XYZ file of C-alpha atoms in Angstrom:
329
model
C -17.288 8.115 15.963
C -15.513 7.556 12.652
C -16.098 3.804 12.715
C -14.198 0.540 13.126
C -10.769 0.493 11.538
C -7.935 -1.962 11.252
C -4.441 -1.743 9.855
C -5.397 -3.256 6.496
C -8.713 -1.439 6.037
C -6.913 1.849 6.553
C -4.961 1.157 3.404
C -8.011 1.068 1.164
C -10.270 3.828 2.473
C -9.370 6.457 -0.133
C -6.831 4.634 -2.278
C -7.154 5.297 -6.001
C -7.711 2.336 -8.285
C -4.440 0.693 -9.297
C -3.020 0.610 -12.813
C -3.481 -3.009 -13.921
C -1.575 -4.755 -16.701
C -1.065 -8.201 -18.168
C 2.473 -8.430 -19.573
C 3.405 -11.096 -22.142
C 7.173 -11.523 -22.360
C 9.557 -13.771 -24.246
C 12.764 -14.758 -22.426
C 15.395 -13.558 -21.982
C 14.057 -10.274 -20.628
C 14.241 -7.837 -17.751
C 12.262 -4.685 -17.008
C 13.444 -1.816 -14.833
C 10.657 -0.340 -12.705
C 11.388 3.332 -12.034
C 7.857 4.740 -11.783
C 8.231 5.854 -8.122
C 4.935 4.150 -7.247
C 4.087 3.639 -3.592
C 3.172 -0.036 -3.920
C 3.170 -2.656 -6.687
C 2.175 -6.299 -6.789
C 3.416 -8.770 -9.408
C 1.999 -12.252 -9.921
C 3.302 -14.620 -12.629
C 0.486 -16.442 -14.398
C 3.089 -18.285 -16.489
C 6.807 -18.833 -15.913
C 9.130 -18.033 -13.011
C 10.797 -14.658 -12.480
C 13.489 -13.025 -10.405
C 12.630 -9.802 -8.588
C 15.632 -7.669 -7.670
C 15.064 -5.100 -4.937
C 17.685 -3.337 -2.841
C 20.496 -5.698 -3.775
C 18.506 -8.859 -3.028
C 16.962 -11.363 -5.449
C 13.646 -13.140 -4.891
C 12.481 -16.055 -7.043
C 8.752 -16.180 -7.758
C 6.753 -18.925 -9.457
C 3.245 -19.195 -10.954
C 0.392 -18.502 -8.505
C 2.816 -16.709 -6.196
C 2.856 -12.978 -5.613
C 5.419 -10.332 -4.720
C 4.502 -7.026 -3.116
C 7.102 -4.285 -3.632
C 7.005 -1.210 -1.405
C 8.649 2.170 -1.807
C 9.631 4.510 -4.583
C 13.167 3.224 -5.241
C 13.833 1.602 -8.631
C 13.761 -2.205 -8.903
C 13.949 -4.864 -11.602
C 12.170 -8.032 -12.640
C 13.193 -10.570 -15.269
C 13.238 -14.227 -16.194
C 16.637 -14.426 -14.487
C 18.866 -12.027 -12.619
C 21.387 -12.149 -15.490
C 19.012 -10.957 -18.220
C 19.574 -7.489 -19.678
C 16.755 -4.929 -19.345
C 14.664 -4.459 -22.475
C 12.497 -1.691 -21.060
C 12.128 0.825 -18.249
C 8.815 1.896 -16.721
C 8.866 5.591 -15.820
C 6.438 7.765 -13.807
C 2.962 7.903 -15.301
C 3.471 4.348 -16.636
C 5.516 5.638 -19.573
C 7.539 2.785 -21.052
C 10.749 3.136 -23.044
C 13.364 0.776 -24.431
C 16.934 0.868 -23.179
C 17.764 3.352 -25.956
C 14.831 5.632 -25.084
C 12.335 4.511 -27.744
C 8.677 4.738 -26.690
C 7.265 1.200 -26.326
C 3.658 1.655 -25.249
C 2.320 1.427 -28.807
C 4.987 -0.943 -30.132
C 4.309 -3.525 -27.404
C 0.523 -3.108 -27.332
C -1.119 -6.554 -27.309
C -4.773 -5.626 -26.907
C -7.041 -5.068 -23.919
C -4.838 -4.214 -20.896
C -2.124 -6.420 -22.373
C 1.416 -5.429 -23.282
C 4.768 -7.055 -24.009
C 7.259 -8.258 -26.568
C 5.401 -11.482 -27.462
C 1.974 -12.824 -28.364
C 0.226 -15.009 -25.809
C 1.180 -18.100 -27.821
C 4.864 -17.158 -28.004
C 5.247 -15.723 -24.491
C 7.365 -17.728 -22.095
C 6.121 -15.522 -19.256
C 2.795 -13.861 -18.444
C 2.847 -11.395 -15.546
C -0.054 -9.681 -13.809
C 0.723 -6.409 -12.082
C -1.115 -3.787 -10.085
C 0.494 -0.409 -9.431
C -0.779 1.899 -6.700
C 0.913 5.177 -7.586
C -0.345 6.964 -4.466
C -1.853 5.680 -1.231
C -3.697 7.293 1.680
C -1.763 8.886 4.519
C -3.492 6.354 6.765
C -1.611 3.626 4.898
C 1.819 4.902 5.973
C 1.505 3.284 9.389
C 1.152 -0.113 7.749
C 3.372 0.234 4.693
C 6.456 1.435 6.542
C 6.476 -1.861 8.440
C 6.433 -4.002 5.317
C 9.709 -5.381 3.994
C 10.892 -3.870 0.712
C 9.565 -6.965 -1.002
C 7.050 -9.415 0.463
C 6.864 -12.758 -1.354
C 4.003 -15.220 -0.919
C 4.652 -18.381 -2.935
C 4.416 -22.145 -2.954
C 2.609 -23.678 0.055
C 2.469 -20.221 1.661
C 0.098 -18.980 -1.045
C -3.408 -19.611 0.300
C -5.995 -21.032 -2.075
C -8.003 -17.809 -1.761
C -5.033 -15.792 -3.019
C -4.409 -18.173 -5.905
C -8.105 -17.931 -6.810
C -7.991 -14.134 -6.744
C -4.944 -14.121 -9.035
C -6.716 -16.502 -11.441
C -9.830 -14.329 -11.534
C -7.723 -11.223 -12.092
C -5.971 -12.896 -15.017
C -9.307 -13.845 -16.598
C -10.844 -10.397 -16.112
C -7.844 -8.531 -17.514
C -8.541 -10.155 -20.877
C -12.208 -9.117 -20.914
C -13.922 -5.849 -21.717
C -17.437 -6.108 -20.305
C -19.756 -3.677 -18.550
C -18.547 -2.576 -15.090
C -15.094 -3.941 -15.934
C -13.298 -1.105 -14.152
C -15.214 -1.768 -10.930
C -14.641 -5.520 -11.099
C -10.928 -5.161 -11.793
C -10.436 -2.596 -9.018
C -12.160 -4.849 -6.490
C -10.167 -7.889 -7.594
C -6.914 -5.945 -7.333
C -7.797 -4.748 -3.844
C -8.820 -8.285 -2.880
C -5.490 -9.635 -4.115
C -3.598 -7.020 -2.125
C -5.729 -7.484 1.000
C -5.229 -11.257 1.006
C -1.475 -10.780 0.645
C -1.400 -8.347 3.562
C -3.618 -10.627 5.634
C -1.065 -13.411 5.156
C 1.631 -11.067 6.414
C -0.408 -9.831 9.381
C -1.250 -13.416 10.374
C 2.493 -13.936 10.852
C 2.780 -10.885 13.107
C 4.226 -12.853 16.016
C 7.485 -13.221 14.088
C 7.779 -9.506 13.293
C 9.875 -6.959 15.183
C 7.976 -4.476 17.390
C 5.278 -2.889 15.229
C 1.682 -1.759 15.020
C 0.850 -5.029 13.269
C 2.119 -7.057 16.223
C 0.223 -4.836 18.624
C -2.996 -5.181 16.658
C -2.721 -8.972 16.812
C -1.863 -9.073 20.532
C -4.502 -10.634 22.787
C -4.254 -7.810 25.337
C -3.255 -4.491 23.813
C -4.965 -5.309 20.506
C -8.343 -4.361 21.974
C -7.006 -0.952 23.022
C -5.448 -0.329 19.586
C -8.703 -1.202 17.826
C -10.593 1.170 20.123
C -8.077 3.951 19.521
C -8.103 3.563 15.741
C -11.863 3.179 15.602
C -12.688 6.315 17.596
C -9.775 8.782 17.459
C -11.933 11.730 18.549
C -12.308 10.224 22.016
C -10.169 11.902 24.720
C -8.066 8.794 25.176
C -5.583 8.534 28.016
C -3.241 5.707 28.921
C -5.483 4.912 31.883
C -8.604 4.589 29.706
C -6.811 2.449 27.127
C -5.398 0.240 29.878
C -8.952 -0.383 31.129
C -10.004 -1.395 27.619
C -7.131 -3.877 27.596
C -8.000 -5.103 31.086
C -4.557 -4.241 32.437
C -2.965 -1.948 34.970
C -1.629 1.345 33.628
C 2.005 0.407 34.195
C 1.707 -3.084 32.713
C -0.211 -1.754 29.724
C 2.312 1.018 28.964
C 5.220 -1.404 29.254
C 3.631 -4.095 27.071
C 2.500 -1.515 24.497
C 6.029 -0.157 24.112
C 7.596 -3.631 23.984
C 5.239 -4.901 21.270
C 4.639 -1.816 19.134
C 7.872 0.147 19.612
C 5.904 3.332 20.367
C 3.551 4.805 22.973
C -0.264 4.875 22.914
C -0.371 8.675 22.737
C 2.206 8.814 19.916
C 0.154 6.260 17.960
C -3.054 8.207 18.586
C -1.458 11.471 17.451
C -0.141 9.939 14.261
C -3.473 8.313 13.424
C -5.386 11.547 13.999
C -3.044 13.478 11.724
C -3.171 10.810 9.020
C -6.970 10.958 9.058
C -6.843 14.746 8.895
C -4.455 14.616 5.937
C -6.854 12.360 4.037
C -9.819 14.623 4.740
C -7.813 17.637 3.573
C -6.842 15.830 0.383
C -10.223 14.301 -0.429
C -12.799 16.825 0.779
C -13.579 20.530 1.058
C -14.679 20.152 4.676
C -13.830 23.135 6.906
C -10.584 22.669 8.809
C -12.320 23.331 12.129
C -14.741 20.470 11.380
C -11.900 18.121 10.505
C -10.082 19.105 13.694
C -13.102 18.239 15.825
C -13.770 14.955 14.048
C -10.217 13.648 14.556
C -9.922 14.722 18.171
C -8.458 18.237 18.264
C -10.140 20.982 20.224
C -9.575 23.686 17.630
C -8.277 24.352 14.147
C -5.237 25.994 15.741
C -4.419 22.855 17.754
C -4.678 20.716 14.622
C -2.578 23.181 12.617
C 0.216 23.178 15.198
C 0.420 19.384 15.337
C -0.042 18.995 11.568
C 2.760 21.412 10.744
C 5.089 19.640 13.165
C 4.545 16.348 11.342
C 4.045 17.315 7.691
C 6.087 20.505 7.564
C 3.283 22.800 6.418
C -0.117 23.990 7.590
C -3.354 22.142 6.792
C -4.368 24.979 4.488
C -1.145 24.784 2.466
C -1.289 20.983 2.407
C -4.799 21.123 0.935
C -3.816 23.811 -1.562
C -0.880 21.720 -2.761
C -3.140 18.771 -3.498
C -5.737 20.977 -5.146
C -3.028 22.206 -7.518
C -1.964 18.655 -8.318
C 1.350 19.174 -6.576
C 1.349 15.883 -4.690
C 4.914 15.026 -5.708
C 6.213 18.322 -4.365
C 4.678 17.963 -0.919
C 7.092 16.994 1.846
C 6.757 13.511 3.285
C 5.886 13.115 6.925
C 8.677 13.043 9.457
C 9.858 9.635 10.608
């Protein structure tokens, strides 16, 4: 048994530590974000900002937080009308609009960057950039909106406290600082996602809604927690305390998929993470995630990811993550 799992915990299992930054900016300003990162959070510690994603604009005030998903370019600024002063490129390279390197020019000390000192800055922004996330996170992230904003009365006191602690720690340089900052960043992200999951009843059909459902939620937790089990619809229906027909119908209505399709995707996501993070034999991985043989895993894996487990592992070993095909929808 691999152990208990939920849709948020799956995001953090093997996620690398985020790139954290405290940005001090003087208005007017805008910054284009074109780093192709999987997930980024932005929290103003001072001032209000506009976040422009996919043609929409979202206003965000102090103690609020915006979570931006996907690799498409987006923009933030003091207002929508402000011209961009900088662009953030892959690898957190920063250049001015004319191409001048800004990392050194805008260096403001420990994990701090921007075009103004703290005293002169009209805006202070905290950001955490997760350049890559586990395959197990795909099932959650694809259901997020392009930008998720938690602000005003919606921002729980625990989230505001986490943002305040993160702001304080970003200015320090003590022992174990990397560990503390990584945990605070993950806490900030987890609290934001928890807020979103708690509102699952208002979401369209999704895994998040299913996980929160009083009936099929128990079956989903069992399936995610022990994927190596030979689950069938009948067995999952018993876990949910429902008839097979009622369970299958409710599962499809609430999640938009079938139990077996969800199980298959979860098994393959777990296998992908093991291939990326370990040197474990493929036959061992296959058994642990519920496949009877390495051949069975390879067939299913290639159907989803477009290449064999061996080639997938080799690509990551060579640092070719960006060149690997994304999973099929």
